[in-house]
Steps between C-alpha positions, in 0.01 A plus 500: 500500500157665466421770244494774763855423615614478138361846426655638820844375396463661158387830655803502732735437207331772292525757781865414558566540126378862504720582799806335344433691178526830687819397681661456159498879479810500720702380201375784276703766679744512208221656291395781730820577694672672202196727471526595867874562454436741211217673689701558819849531348644181648796310361409165344791329674361603839191287439675166452451400865124569512400146404744318735396728787134435429567124503633523856177658623299247297673221689437674834135545408473128433643417843259740670206360301567152638447633853194703400331203334517311830302777676277651230301374204682494168238730348595776745868457420423527127304823548782650708764397245295648217473834679874513577609389152262739323605792720862457387404545133253782563747718693808404291475802262505739796826363648734757348803407713694187401577392862133555585402287202725218619365516855128549431435326169727198553368449853129526414516313168720224643298448817169514311612244244657276766187502717299365206747283309587229753147453644353465149744226403465325836120512492493354148721213618260432788203478265689294239747271682433235236596735214754727665739518204252586227306747720816686595600483133175672403558778753863543392391511135247772580768692688734490200230588250391791717848649465460510122139623515561778753820608325321526166212689659733750663737546206244499218188663646518661842837678490478630137143629534473601867857539628695308760329661802148413389615156385639423844183621676269301268715191551482542877119532499477185286718311746279618786183369335646164400712420806274652762171412331546162334759390755239550771323185379789275606432245773715228657383136510430329835801348675374143460395545136654305214380421144320175434746222424804701610760305700734707714866402442574492874180342634201374310269598788638850558376825348615631164705775666756263652833445322756220509682655798180616667328837506799717592510866591768726357716461811473120484579502129814705560628228732511243219812457290301436183365857503846654460581271209176597327562868579845493338369307199227757437742792533742342251221395262347850485825682417483431125135601474548814708800595285301451182199696628720790603691534173332290229447797269857625540643150453304446178600837354868453588539135407305494174606834345825683451305826542282456811339843455340427163122486469509132407712424807252680725210303354686174559563610858127536556445161341750348746297635793181354351670164436619479860154585636316257273755228574449549874122484458511182292761346728288566808219287360716223350725462804189485720379195309847342521510563875166326560622197307867465597536692828713789620850351489484382140336825391782700662761281331334552161477878547864542601635275224296690239612835643866398485476390136306816403762726663785329314311523171412864559862593572592400143182612322552800273209432262128537581385135482729340762494815712121521531471122540736513797316807633167317486639200688657722766167673550326161510731373775476825695121479503520133597697576817215710640252234394646204686635658819174594680335157453833329574526688831141408583570137411796491740410735786120522486257760368365664815800735528593489131450876458770600748721204403490600133568863591822392672597285203425796270797674661714273280365676191563837663862399553528389138385844380787654697744251349410607148658844543858363524435266208379786282763753607822324601492225236379728222763586237385792283818493292417148374212617281253217439674289766436759771286264711688174437669499841166588660348183355797295617464640852129418503581150369744440789236608753242276329744207517530555875122482528499183289754331728301597809189349341686172447611510865139560606377205293772272640413609854136406438598160363734432793227602744251264335758218499572547871130506577450175306797342678358595840168345406669178389702480822187566700316220319795263550512583871126441524532162327782391729308601811193321367706182454642538850154530651391193307794301643419613852131416456586156363732430795225602737246270333739202503578536871179593679597319823784735579460796722525870405869523596597219264291644217667837553843332494407325173388828345821678604707216356323533164549875516874457565530247215341738248706794637200731474354750740130472588280726289314784667128442509408858419710514183328419175688303230 
């Protein structure tokens, strides 16, 4: 790899990092939504479906972006996504009606983020097929750190000094400059390009974009049975993390203190949010390294086993040390899921259509965010005091166990497939050897009896064929 290509790869990763940083602003709605509710007189409970609704449009934006990337340059898609995403934040203070806020803000913010999110991840995988895990881990780490940075900037500086309206407008202008400006530098590598020394898992002579099962479109991917197993595993694996992100502060205040409304309890609630975010950021990087070394199946197994143990520990943790330790590990595993899935999809189904393929897989996380509401409402027991969320953790543990079992099934299916492929190769080699021996016998009979005519030689060959009980091998079939 020459120095120019090396610098180009670094520039593409840097540009993608700025875009991913801005998309992290989607998860900071919990900071600014209460301010909008107070300003417009909305009920706080009416805002609980803003984030799940936005996630639906984010997924749709990712699907649309996959089609747009096939027709237009990625730089144009980034500029368009930056304009749409920034517009949502700039006009948000002026949406005084709650239904209008749901329709306009959720649609624009979700579509804008979705148009940028999937192409950025897919483009990074195309430039770094040899380091897919660690590169996606870097981007996921930046995404998680951006949540903390943007939240602190809004809560500590912009909202206290300038108000929520100005804070939202300033944030939108910043997103426009970073996503539309820096994202405009993104370029896709040539179709036949691959890093020096990189060996494609499916074909050593093919391009870096090809996966084990080929370079599949979204429609072709949906026809494979493996996709639905991976989809269910991701949905089950994300439930615990989505539950923790949605109620980490409330869980910490309720489970660690008999008086959840005390000042100390509120400070510990904020610390729980920070612990989850930092754990997700660290986990994104660590799990990326593990993925590059051990592969997707083993990484998934490790994440789900760790999640299950952390949930069981957290259900019985009523003191800070075990509680925050379990919280950190849950955040770590949650960040790891989003680290390994994009490169794992590219490894299996190819990287040319990875943007739209990942957008479809992202629907699994959207479903998990809708599953958290029953866990936090139906299984919650307010009369139990510090054990209010115990049943919630047990429910999440059962769902995680289901994901763990599906992962084992997926691994067994891969092993069985490899065993059958090896068996077919052995049978093919054995058949080739037998046919080779048969031809040798026929040739020897021909050499020993050169005085006979063609009819007798043909009769001798057919007799040898009948003795060996083999069918003649097709000439156009390779061994």
